[in-house]
Amino acid sequence: MKNFSELNLNEYLMQSIKRMHFKIPTPIQEQAIPPAILGKDILGTAQTGTGKTLCYGIACLNKLLIDQISGALIVCPTRELAVQVSEVLEGLIEPKMNIKSATLIGGESMQKQLKQLKKRPRLIIGTPGRLNDHLQRKSLRLNETYFLVLDETDRMLDMGFTPQIEQILKYIPKKHQTLLFSATLPQNIIRIAERYLHEPIRIKVGSTTAPISKIKQETIQVNEGDKYKKLLNQLDSRKGSILIFVKTKRNADKMVDRLKDDGYSCDCMHGNLRQSKRQRTLIAFRSEKIRILVSTELAARGLDVPSIQHVINYHLPQVPEDFIHRIGRTARAGAEGSALTFITPNDGQMWNEIQKIIAPNSKQKFNIFKKSNNNQKNKFSRFKQRGSNKNKSFKKNYFDDSRNDQSRGKKRFGFKSDGSRNDQSRGKKRFRFKSNDSRNDQSRGKKRFGFKSDDSRNENRKKSKYSFKFKKHHRSGKN
């Protein structure tokens, strides 16, 4: 398939594709759209930014135009991705098609969504949590949903949405078409595909672990204290929109405050912000009203902003696989981009894990622990030997001297010689054990540990008893 005109699509849909200036399909679109139009289930994996949204969007709208009774459901892991998918599909829908849609995501007014559902939309786009809320309210019905799309499925499972997805599938008719797309294909995805997909067509485009070839990758080795200064230098030397990834929400807020104090146009986006605030920030970033966007892993999946020219990993991700999705925010739709990563002495292990994924054949390992090793050696500088052994290392001097000098070495570690071990009296004397004779000697043993004999105990009891009586008698006599 060299162009979309070769597909047997609805005429209204073809007019929309021409209006949107989509001419040459991407590899994932070329391979997935033809079987999807025929009603086949699809299990597809492709690199981020390869046009998966338009791929299942065309198949979905074509299904709704052919089958006027059928409904469609598209499930996305994040609110931002759901809104983005909704914008793409609404751009393809024309008034002649008579297809109404509703976007059901968390963080937005429930009343507004209920009004949308009263219009009986045939196309539903939402996140698992809010979809389940409407299903429990019985405000959403999926009994006529014969077309299902699970987008970024690996991300949804990582976020713990497996129970919600299974709950949604209970409301969908058994005979339906499912398109499952994922950036990676772990075992849990395979199990879901075997359980819910019927003889799916397996489509794989490119490597799911290697980054896009048009991304220029750079690394800077830096200490934690100098990282922010290096970041400012990079921001001044680069042109265009920049997306900065940090580890936590608190890091994002602090970073934006510091950058604004230094005069940079920026804003942040993370899960603690309201959906309206996140949406306004994303719109401002897309329209280039702000140049720098600081975000957590929230923006690592599905965020499609063609104007992003640079991605900076201020902190490494906590999961090595997320590195591919981070840098995939640039070089979208065949464009070029760059990805810069800051690496501190504490990031060596994680960076090596990332290298195993993106370059498994490379034997080069990252080593940034030279400075920390020198500091470790300096801690023991006060133990270095003096005199003739001054120029020798501490480790060599210490162990050589201790091995040659048996008495010094064993005395230092508190060990006795074999002869002393055989010498029962010395050994037991050291650990304060008595010999068998001393144990049998009742008076010595009990005297040592402060125990009295049976006679002495009885005698003490008698004395205490008499003394008590005497005192009592003495008091009574006195009174």
PDB file of N, CA, C and O in Angstrom, residues 274-343:
ATOM      1  N   ARG A 274      -4.370  19.677  38.734  1.00  0.00           N
ATOM      2  CA  ARG A 274      -5.703  19.447  38.213  1.00  0.00           C
ATOM      3  C   ARG A 274      -5.653  19.248  36.697  1.00  0.00           C
ATOM      4  O   ARG A 274      -4.752  19.751  36.024  1.00  0.00           O
ATOM      5  N   GLN A 275      -6.652  18.538  36.204  1.00  0.00           N
ATOM      6  CA  GLN A 275      -6.665  18.259  34.774  1.00  0.00           C
ATOM      7  C   GLN A 275      -6.756  19.531  33.948  1.00  0.00           C
ATOM      8  O   GLN A 275      -6.128  19.647  32.881  1.00  0.00           O
ATOM      9  N   SER A 276      -7.505  20.490  34.419  1.00  0.00           N
ATOM     10  CA  SER A 276      -7.612  21.764  33.676  1.00  0.00           C
ATOM     11  C   SER A 276      -6.267  22.469  33.596  1.00  0.00           C
ATOM     12  O   SER A 276      -5.907  23.021  32.547  1.00  0.00           O
ATOM     13  N   LYS A 277      -5.516  22.446  34.695  1.00  0.00           N
ATOM     14  CA  LYS A 277      -4.195  23.062  34.706  1.00  0.00           C
ATOM     15  C   LYS A 277      -3.238  22.310  33.787  1.00  0.00           C
ATOM     16  O   LYS A 277      -2.468  22.925  33.022  1.00  0.00           O
ATOM     17  N   ARG A 278      -3.265  20.983  33.830  1.00  0.00           N
ATOM     18  CA  ARG A 278      -2.411  20.194  32.958  1.00  0.00           C
ATOM     19  C   ARG A 278      -2.734  20.444  31.493  1.00  0.00           C
ATOM     20  O   ARG A 278      -1.834  20.540  30.645  1.00  0.00           O
ATOM     21  N   GLN A 279      -4.019  20.567  31.180  1.00  0.00           N
ATOM     22  CA  GLN A 279      -4.419  20.790  29.797  1.00  0.00           C
ATOM     23  C   GLN A 279      -4.005  22.172  29.314  1.00  0.00           C
ATOM     24  O   GLN A 279      -3.548  22.336  28.171  1.00  0.00           O
ATOM     25  N   ARG A 280      -4.138  23.179  30.158  1.00  0.00           N
ATOM     26  CA  ARG A 280      -3.713  24.534  29.779  1.00  0.00           C
ATOM     27  C   ARG A 280      -2.215  24.590  29.549  1.00  0.00           C
ATOM     28  O   ARG A 280      -1.740  25.234  28.601  1.00  0.00           O
ATOM     29  N   THR A 281      -1.467  23.899  30.413  1.00  0.00           N
ATOM     30  CA  THR A 281      -0.011  23.884  30.249  1.00  0.00           C
ATOM     31  C   THR A 281       0.384  23.207  28.948  1.00  0.00           C
ATOM     32  O   THR A 281       1.273  23.674  28.224  1.00  0.00           O
ATOM     33  N   LEU A 282      -0.278  22.098  28.632  1.00  0.00           N
ATOM     34  CA  LEU A 282       0.045  21.374  27.409  1.00  0.00           C
ATOM     35  C   LEU A 282      -0.304  22.191  26.169  1.00  0.00           C
ATOM     36  O   LEU A 282       0.458  22.205  25.181  1.00  0.00           O
ATOM     37  N   ILE A 283      -1.434  22.895  26.209  1.00  0.00           N
ATOM     38  CA  ILE A 283      -1.809  23.745  25.079  1.00  0.00           C
ATOM     39  C   ILE A 283      -0.811  24.883  24.896  1.00  0.00           C
ATOM     40  O   ILE A 283      -0.408  25.219  23.768  1.00  0.00           O
ATOM     41  N   ALA A 284      -0.380  25.485  25.998  1.00  0.00           N
ATOM     42  CA  ALA A 284       0.607  26.567  25.922  1.00  0.00           C
ATOM     43  C   ALA A 284       1.937  26.072  25.381  1.00  0.00           C
ATOM     44  O   ALA A 284       2.625  26.778  24.634  1.00  0.00           O
ATOM     45  N   PHE A 285       2.307  24.843  25.744  1.00  0.00           N
ATOM     46  CA  PHE A 285       3.569  24.287  25.257  1.00  0.00           C
ATOM     47  C   PHE A 285       3.474  23.956  23.764  1.00  0.00           C
ATOM     48  O   PHE A 285       4.437  24.171  23.016  1.00  0.00           O
ATOM     49  N   ARG A 286       2.338  23.431  23.338  1.00  0.00           N
ATOM     50  CA  ARG A 286       2.173  23.118  21.913  1.00  0.00           C
ATOM     51  C   ARG A 286       2.160  24.380  21.054  1.00  0.00           C
ATOM     52  O   ARG A 286       2.695  24.395  19.943  1.00  0.00           O
ATOM     53  N   SER A 287       1.549  25.423  21.570  1.00  0.00           N
ATOM     54  CA  SER A 287       1.491  26.690  20.827  1.00  0.00           C
ATOM     55  C   SER A 287       2.758  27.514  20.998  1.00  0.00           C
ATOM     56  O   SER A 287       2.806  28.662  20.519  1.00  0.00           O
ATOM     57  N   GLU A 288       3.747  26.969  21.700  1.00  0.00           N
ATOM     58  CA  GLU A 288       5.053  27.606  21.895  1.00  0.00           C
ATOM     59  C   GLU A 288       4.954  28.918  22.677  1.00  0.00           C
ATOM     60  O   GLU A 288       5.799  29.795  22.547  1.00  0.00           O
ATOM     61  N   LYS A 289       3.925  29.032  23.508  1.00  0.00           N
ATOM     62  CA  LYS A 289       3.853  30.186  24.412  1.00  0.00           C
ATOM     63  C   LYS A 289       4.844  30.031  25.560  1.00  0.00           C
ATOM     64  O   LYS A 289       5.279  31.033  26.140  1.00  0.00           O
ATOM     65  N   ILE A 290       5.134  28.795  25.928  1.00  0.00           N
ATOM     66  CA  ILE A 290       6.220  28.510  26.870  1.00  0.00           C
ATOM     67  C   ILE A 290       7.235  27.635  26.149  1.00  0.00           C
ATOM     68  O   ILE A 290       6.868  26.768  25.337  1.00  0.00           O
ATOM     69  N   ARG A 291       8.498  27.870  26.434  1.00  0.00           N
ATOM     70  CA  ARG A 291       9.567  27.168  25.705  1.00  0.00           C
ATOM     71  C   ARG A 291       9.988  25.887  26.382  1.00  0.00           C
ATOM     72  O   ARG A 291      10.377  24.925  25.723  1.00  0.00           O
ATOM     73  N   ILE A 292       9.879  25.832  27.715  1.00  0.00           N
ATOM     74  CA  ILE A 292      10.403  24.691  28.473  1.00  0.00           C
ATOM     75  C   ILE A 292       9.270  24.070  29.274  1.00  0.00           C
ATOM     76  O   ILE A 292       8.529  24.773  29.975  1.00  0.00           O
ATOM     77  N   LEU A 293       9.136  22.758  29.170  1.00  0.00           N
ATOM     78  CA  LEU A 293       8.160  22.007  29.951  1.00  0.00           C
ATOM     79  C   LEU A 293       8.905  21.006  30.820  1.00  0.00           C
ATOM     80  O   LEU A 293       9.673  20.176  30.317  1.00  0.00           O
ATOM     81  N   VAL A 294       8.694  21.074  32.124  1.00  0.00           N
ATOM     82  CA  VAL A 294       9.298  20.155  33.087  1.00  0.00           C
ATOM     83  C   VAL A 294       8.228  19.154  33.510  1.00  0.00           C
ATOM     84  O   VAL A 294       7.144  19.550  33.933  1.00  0.00           O
ATOM     85  N   SER A 295       8.533  17.868  33.402  1.00  0.00           N
ATOM     86  CA  SER A 295       7.512  16.861  33.657  1.00  0.00           C
ATOM     87  C   SER A 295       8.125  15.620  34.288  1.00  0.00           C
ATOM     88  O   SER A 295       9.334  15.381  34.219  1.00  0.00           O
ATOM     89  N   THR A 296       7.266  14.839  34.915  1.00  0.00           N
ATOM     90  CA  THR A 296       7.637  13.514  35.408  1.00  0.00           C
ATOM     91  C   THR A 296       7.382  12.502  34.283  1.00  0.00           C
ATOM     92  O   THR A 296       7.256  12.878  33.118  1.00  0.00           O
ATOM     93  N   GLU A 297       7.276  11.220  34.644  1.00  0.00           N
ATOM     94  CA  GLU A 297       7.012  10.192  33.640  1.00  0.00           C
ATOM     95  C   GLU A 297       5.636  10.349  32.998  1.00  0.00           C
ATOM     96  O   GLU A 297       5.319   9.623  32.049  1.00  0.00           O
ATOM     97  N   LEU A 298       4.832  11.282  33.490  1.00  0.00           N
ATOM     98  CA  LEU A 298       3.508  11.510  32.936  1.00  0.00           C
ATOM     99  C   LEU A 298       3.563  11.848  31.450  1.00  0.00           C
ATOM    100  O   LEU A 298       2.692  11.447  30.679  1.00  0.00           O
ATOM    101  N   ALA A 299       4.597  12.574  31.037  1.00  0.00           N
ATOM    102  CA  ALA A 299       4.716  12.998  29.640  1.00  0.00           C
ATOM    103  C   ALA A 299       5.542  12.033  28.799  1.00  0.00           C
ATOM    104  O   ALA A 299       5.807  12.308  27.627  1.00  0.00           O
ATOM    105  N   ALA A 300       5.936  10.899  29.372  1.00  0.00           N
ATOM    106  CA  ALA A 300       6.809   9.978  28.644  1.00  0.00           C
ATOM    107  C   ALA A 300       6.050   9.104  27.657  1.00  0.00           C
ATOM    108  O   ALA A 300       6.658   8.532  26.756  1.00  0.00           O
ATOM    109  N   ARG A 301       4.737   8.975  27.831  1.00  0.00           N
ATOM    110  CA  ARG A 301       3.950   8.089  26.967  1.00  0.00           C
ATOM    111  C   ARG A 301       2.872   8.861  26.227  1.00  0.00           C
ATOM    112  O   ARG A 301       2.081   9.574  26.830  1.00  0.00           O
ATOM    113  N   GLY A 302       2.825   8.699  24.919  1.00  0.00           N
ATOM    114  CA  GLY A 302       1.713   9.171  24.116  1.00  0.00           C
ATOM    115  C   GLY A 302       1.650  10.669  23.873  1.00  0.00           C
ATOM    116  O   GLY A 302       0.805  11.118  23.108  1.00  0.00           O
ATOM    117  N   LEU A 303       2.518  11.452  24.496  1.00  0.00           N
ATOM    118  CA  LEU A 303       2.476  12.899  24.309  1.00  0.00           C
ATOM    119  C   LEU A 303       3.024  13.240  22.930  1.00  0.00           C
ATOM    120  O   LEU A 303       4.185  12.987  22.629  1.00  0.00           O
ATOM    121  N   ASP A 304       2.187  13.810  22.088  1.00  0.00           N
ATOM    122  CA  ASP A 304       2.566  14.117  20.713  1.00  0.00           C
ATOM    123  C   ASP A 304       2.607  15.628  20.534  1.00  0.00           C
ATOM    124  O   ASP A 304       1.577  16.272  20.328  1.00  0.00           O
ATOM    125  N   VAL A 305       3.798  16.186  20.646  1.00  0.00           N
ATOM    126  CA  VAL A 305       4.010  17.610  20.418  1.00  0.00           C
ATOM    127  C   VAL A 305       5.098  17.724  19.353  1.00  0.00           C
ATOM    128  O   VAL A 305       6.286  17.559  19.644  1.00  0.00           O
ATOM    129  N   PRO A 306       4.716  17.964  18.099  1.00  0.00           N
ATOM    130  CA  PRO A 306       5.714  17.964  17.021  1.00  0.00           C
ATOM    131  C   PRO A 306       6.817  18.995  17.187  1.00  0.00           C
ATOM    132  O   PRO A 306       7.904  18.836  16.622  1.00  0.00           O
ATOM    133  N   SER A 307       6.553  20.051  17.968  1.00  0.00           N
ATOM    134  CA  SER A 307       7.539  21.127  18.088  1.00  0.00           C
ATOM    135  C   SER A 307       8.668  20.822  19.059  1.00  0.00           C
ATOM    136  O   SER A 307       9.599  21.623  19.187  1.00  0.00           O
ATOM    137  N   ILE A 308       8.620  19.683  19.764  1.00  0.00           N
ATOM    138  CA  ILE A 308       9.690  19.357  20.716  1.00  0.00           C
ATOM    139  C   ILE A 308      10.958  19.014  19.943  1.00  0.00           C
ATOM    140  O   ILE A 308      11.006  18.030  19.208  1.00  0.00           O
ATOM    141  N   GLN A 309      11.982  19.806  20.128  1.00  0.00           N
ATOM    142  CA  GLN A 309      13.252  19.580  19.441  1.00  0.00           C
ATOM    143  C   GLN A 309      14.308  18.954  20.348  1.00  0.00           C
ATOM    144  O   GLN A 309      15.246  18.332  19.854  1.00  0.00           O
ATOM    145  N   HIS A 310      14.146  19.143  21.656  1.00  0.00           N
ATOM    146  CA  HIS A 310      15.160  18.623  22.575  1.00  0.00           C
ATOM    147  C   HIS A 310      14.472  17.968  23.775  1.00  0.00           C
ATOM    148  O   HIS A 310      13.486  18.499  24.301  1.00  0.00           O
ATOM    149  N   VAL A 311      14.999  16.835  24.174  1.00  0.00           N
ATOM    150  CA  VAL A 311      14.585  16.159  25.402  1.00  0.00           C
ATOM    151  C   VAL A 311      15.807  16.063  26.309  1.00  0.00           C
ATOM    152  O   VAL A 311      16.872  15.591  25.888  1.00  0.00           O
ATOM    153  N   ILE A 312      15.654  16.529  27.554  1.00  0.00           N
ATOM    154  CA  ILE A 312      16.751  16.498  28.516  1.00  0.00           C
ATOM    155  C   ILE A 312      16.347  15.625  29.692  1.00  0.00           C
ATOM    156  O   ILE A 312      15.335  15.890  30.351  1.00  0.00           O
ATOM    157  N   ASN A 313      17.121  14.587  29.945  1.00  0.00           N
ATOM    158  CA  ASN A 313      16.909  13.717  31.105  1.00  0.00           C
ATOM    159  C   ASN A 313      17.732  14.265  32.267  1.00  0.00           C
ATOM    160  O   ASN A 313      18.902  13.910  32.441  1.00  0.00           O
ATOM    161  N   TYR A 314      17.110  15.151  33.035  1.00  0.00           N
ATOM    162  CA  TYR A 314      17.811  15.707  34.204  1.00  0.00           C
ATOM    163  C   TYR A 314      18.026  14.619  35.253  1.00  0.00           C
ATOM    164  O   TYR A 314      19.055  14.595  35.919  1.00  0.00           O
ATOM    165  N   HIS A 315      17.055  13.735  35.402  1.00  0.00           N
ATOM    166  CA  HIS A 315      17.180  12.531  36.225  1.00  0.00           C
ATOM    167  C   HIS A 315      16.924  11.319  35.343  1.00  0.00           C
ATOM    168  O   HIS A 315      16.080  11.379  34.439  1.00  0.00           O
ATOM    169  N   LEU A 316      17.604  10.235  35.609  1.00  0.00           N
ATOM    170  CA  LEU A 316      17.340   9.004  34.875  1.00  0.00           C
ATOM    171  C   LEU A 316      16.015   8.397  35.331  1.00  0.00           C
ATOM    172  O   LEU A 316      15.602   8.588  36.476  1.00  0.00           O
ATOM    173  N   PRO A 317      15.346   7.668  34.469  1.00  0.00           N
ATOM    174  CA  PRO A 317      14.087   7.030  34.887  1.00  0.00           C
ATOM    175  C   PRO A 317      14.340   5.913  35.883  1.00  0.00           C
ATOM    176  O   PRO A 317      15.447   5.363  35.965  1.00  0.00           O
ATOM    177  N   GLN A 318      13.318   5.560  36.631  1.00  0.00           N
ATOM    178  CA  GLN A 318      13.445   4.481  37.605  1.00  0.00           C
ATOM    179  C   GLN A 318      13.344   3.109  36.951  1.00  0.00           C
ATOM    180  O   GLN A 318      13.769   2.121  37.539  1.00  0.00           O
ATOM    181  N   VAL A 319      12.793   3.047  35.752  1.00  0.00           N
ATOM    182  CA  VAL A 319      12.698   1.804  34.985  1.00  0.00           C
ATOM    183  C   VAL A 319      13.467   2.007  33.685  1.00  0.00           C
ATOM    184  O   VAL A 319      13.215   2.989  32.964  1.00  0.00           O
ATOM    185  N   PRO A 320      14.403   1.130  33.329  1.00  0.00           N
ATOM    186  CA  PRO A 320      15.225   1.350  32.124  1.00  0.00           C
ATOM    187  C   PRO A 320      14.401   1.487  30.855  1.00  0.00           C
ATOM    188  O   PRO A 320      14.756   2.275  29.968  1.00  0.00           O
ATOM    189  N   GLU A 321      13.286   0.751  30.738  1.00  0.00           N
ATOM    190  CA  GLU A 321      12.483   0.797  29.519  1.00  0.00           C
ATOM    191  C   GLU A 321      11.869   2.170  29.274  1.00  0.00           C
ATOM    192  O   GLU A 321      11.581   2.532  28.126  1.00  0.00           O
ATOM    193  N   ASP A 322      11.657   2.952  30.340  1.00  0.00           N
ATOM    194  CA  ASP A 322      11.050   4.278  30.170  1.00  0.00           C
ATOM    195  C   ASP A 322      11.985   5.255  29.462  1.00  0.00           C
ATOM    196  O   ASP A 322      11.523   6.299  28.973  1.00  0.00           O
ATOM    197  N   PHE A 323      13.265   4.940  29.388  1.00  0.00           N
ATOM    198  CA  PHE A 323      14.205   5.827  28.695  1.00  0.00           C
ATOM    199  C   PHE A 323      13.846   5.942  27.218  1.00  0.00           C
ATOM    200  O   PHE A 323      13.929   7.029  26.628  1.00  0.00           O
ATOM    201  N   ILE A 324      13.441   4.831  26.606  1.00  0.00           N
ATOM    202  CA  ILE A 324      13.071   4.841  25.190  1.00  0.00           C
ATOM    203  C   ILE A 324      11.862   5.728  24.960  1.00  0.00           C
ATOM    204  O   ILE A 324      11.799   6.505  23.992  1.00  0.00           O
ATOM    205  N   HIS A 325      10.891   5.653  25.859  1.00  0.00           N
ATOM    206  CA  HIS A 325       9.680   6.448  25.690  1.00  0.00           C
ATOM    207  C   HIS A 325       9.942   7.925  25.954  1.00  0.00           C
ATOM    208  O   HIS A 325       9.313   8.786  25.330  1.00  0.00           O
ATOM    209  N   ARG A 326      10.861   8.220  26.836  1.00  0.00           N
ATOM    210  CA  ARG A 326      11.196   9.622  27.107  1.00  0.00           C
ATOM    211  C   ARG A 326      11.771  10.293  25.869  1.00  0.00           C
ATOM    212  O   ARG A 326      11.264  11.326  25.418  1.00  0.00           O
ATOM    213  N   ILE A 327      12.838   9.718  25.342  1.00  0.00           N
ATOM    214  CA  ILE A 327      13.500  10.370  24.204  1.00  0.00           C
ATOM    215  C   ILE A 327      12.649  10.265  22.945  1.00  0.00           C
ATOM    216  O   ILE A 327      12.892  10.988  21.973  1.00  0.00           O
ATOM    217  N   GLY A 328      11.631   9.395  22.940  1.00  0.00           N
ATOM    218  CA  GLY A 328      10.728   9.295  21.802  1.00  0.00           C
ATOM    219  C   GLY A 328       9.767  10.458  21.690  1.00  0.00           C
ATOM    220  O   GLY A 328       9.005  10.527  20.715  1.00  0.00           O
ATOM    221  N   ARG A 329       9.797  11.392  22.659  1.00  0.00           N
ATOM    222  CA  ARG A 329       8.937  12.586  22.553  1.00  0.00           C
ATOM    223  C   ARG A 329       9.468  13.546  21.502  1.00  0.00           C
ATOM    224  O   ARG A 329       8.733  14.451  21.081  1.00  0.00           O
ATOM    225  N   THR A 330      10.711  13.387  21.079  1.00  0.00           N
ATOM    226  CA  THR A 330      11.258  14.208  20.006  1.00  0.00           C
ATOM    227  C   THR A 330      11.405  13.353  18.751  1.00  0.00           C
ATOM    228  O   THR A 330      11.221  12.143  18.786  1.00  0.00           O
ATOM    229  N   ALA A 331      11.735  14.005  17.644  1.00  0.00           N
ATOM    230  CA  ALA A 331      11.862  13.328  16.347  1.00  0.00           C
ATOM    231  C   ALA A 331      10.563  12.620  15.982  1.00  0.00           C
ATOM    232  O   ALA A 331      10.556  11.468  15.542  1.00  0.00           O
ATOM    233  N   ARG A 332       9.449  13.318  16.141  1.00  0.00           N
ATOM    234  CA  ARG A 332       8.135  12.754  15.834  1.00  0.00           C
ATOM    235  C   ARG A 332       7.833  12.887  14.350  1.00  0.00           C
ATOM    236  O   ARG A 332       8.212  13.865  13.703  1.00  0.00           O
ATOM    237  N   ALA A 333       7.154  11.889  13.821  1.00  0.00           N
ATOM    238  CA  ALA A 333       6.668  11.900  12.432  1.00  0.00           C
ATOM    239  C   ALA A 333       7.778  12.190  11.432  1.00  0.00           C
ATOM    240  O   ALA A 333       7.634  12.987  10.499  1.00  0.00           O
ATOM    241  N   GLY A 334       8.927  11.553  11.625  1.00  0.00           N
ATOM    242  CA  GLY A 334      10.020  11.676  10.670  1.00  0.00           C
ATOM    243  C   GLY A 334      10.922  12.874  10.863  1.00  0.00           C
ATOM    244  O   GLY A 334      11.895  13.043  10.109  1.00  0.00           O
ATOM    245  N   ALA A 335      10.656  13.724  11.850  1.00  0.00           N
ATOM    246  CA  ALA A 335      11.504  14.884  12.103  1.00  0.00           C
ATOM    247  C   ALA A 335      12.770  14.460  12.851  1.00  0.00           C
ATOM    248  O   ALA A 335      12.927  13.312  13.265  1.00  0.00           O
ATOM    249  N   GLU A 336      13.680  15.404  13.018  1.00  0.00           N
ATOM    250  CA  GLU A 336      14.924  15.154  13.743  1.00  0.00           C
ATOM    251  C   GLU A 336      14.853  15.797  15.119  1.00  0.00           C
ATOM    252  O   GLU A 336      14.143  16.782  15.327  1.00  0.00           O
ATOM    253  N   GLY A 337      15.597  15.239  16.054  1.00  0.00           N
ATOM    254  CA  GLY A 337      15.617  15.762  17.414  1.00  0.00           C
ATOM    255  C   GLY A 337      16.863  15.318  18.146  1.00  0.00           C
ATOM    256  O   GLY A 337      17.673  14.539  17.623  1.00  0.00           O
ATOM    257  N   SER A 338      17.021  15.814  19.356  1.00  0.00           N
ATOM    258  CA  SER A 338      18.187  15.468  20.174  1.00  0.00           C
ATOM    259  C   SER A 338      17.735  15.110  21.577  1.00  0.00           C
ATOM    260  O   SER A 338      16.721  15.618  22.066  1.00  0.00           O
ATOM    261  N   ALA A 339      18.502  14.250  22.206  1.00  0.00           N
ATOM    262  CA  ALA A 339      18.228  13.814  23.578  1.00  0.00           C
ATOM    263  C   ALA A 339      19.507  13.917  24.382  1.00  0.00           C
ATOM    264  O   ALA A 339      20.528  13.310  24.021  1.00  0.00           O
ATOM    265  N   LEU A 340      19.459  14.678  25.468  1.00  0.00           N
ATOM    266  CA  LEU A 340      20.610  14.878  26.350  1.00  0.00           C
ATOM    267  C   LEU A 340      20.325  14.238  27.697  1.00  0.00           C
ATOM    268  O   LEU A 340      19.230  14.402  28.250  1.00  0.00           O
ATOM    269  N   THR A 341      21.309  13.529  28.228  1.00  0.00           N
ATOM    270  CA  THR A 341      21.150  12.832  29.507  1.00  0.00           C
ATOM    271  C   THR A 341      22.277  13.222  30.442  1.00  0.00           C
ATOM    272  O   THR A 341      23.453  13.125  30.079  1.00  0.00           O
ATOM    273  N   PHE A 342      21.915  13.671  31.647  1.00  0.00           N
ATOM    274  CA  PHE A 342      22.895  13.955  32.692  1.00  0.00           C
ATOM    275  C   PHE A 342      23.123  12.683  33.500  1.00  0.00           C
ATOM    276  O   PHE A 342      22.163  12.023  33.924  1.00  0.00           O
ATOM    277  N   ILE A 343      24.397  12.362  33.734  1.00  0.00           N
ATOM    278  CA  ILE A 343      24.754  11.155  34.471  1.00  0.00           C
ATOM    279  C   ILE A 343      25.658  11.543  35.632  1.00  0.00           C
ATOM    280  O   ILE A 343      26.730  12.121  35.429  1.00  0.00           O
TER     281      ILE A 343
END
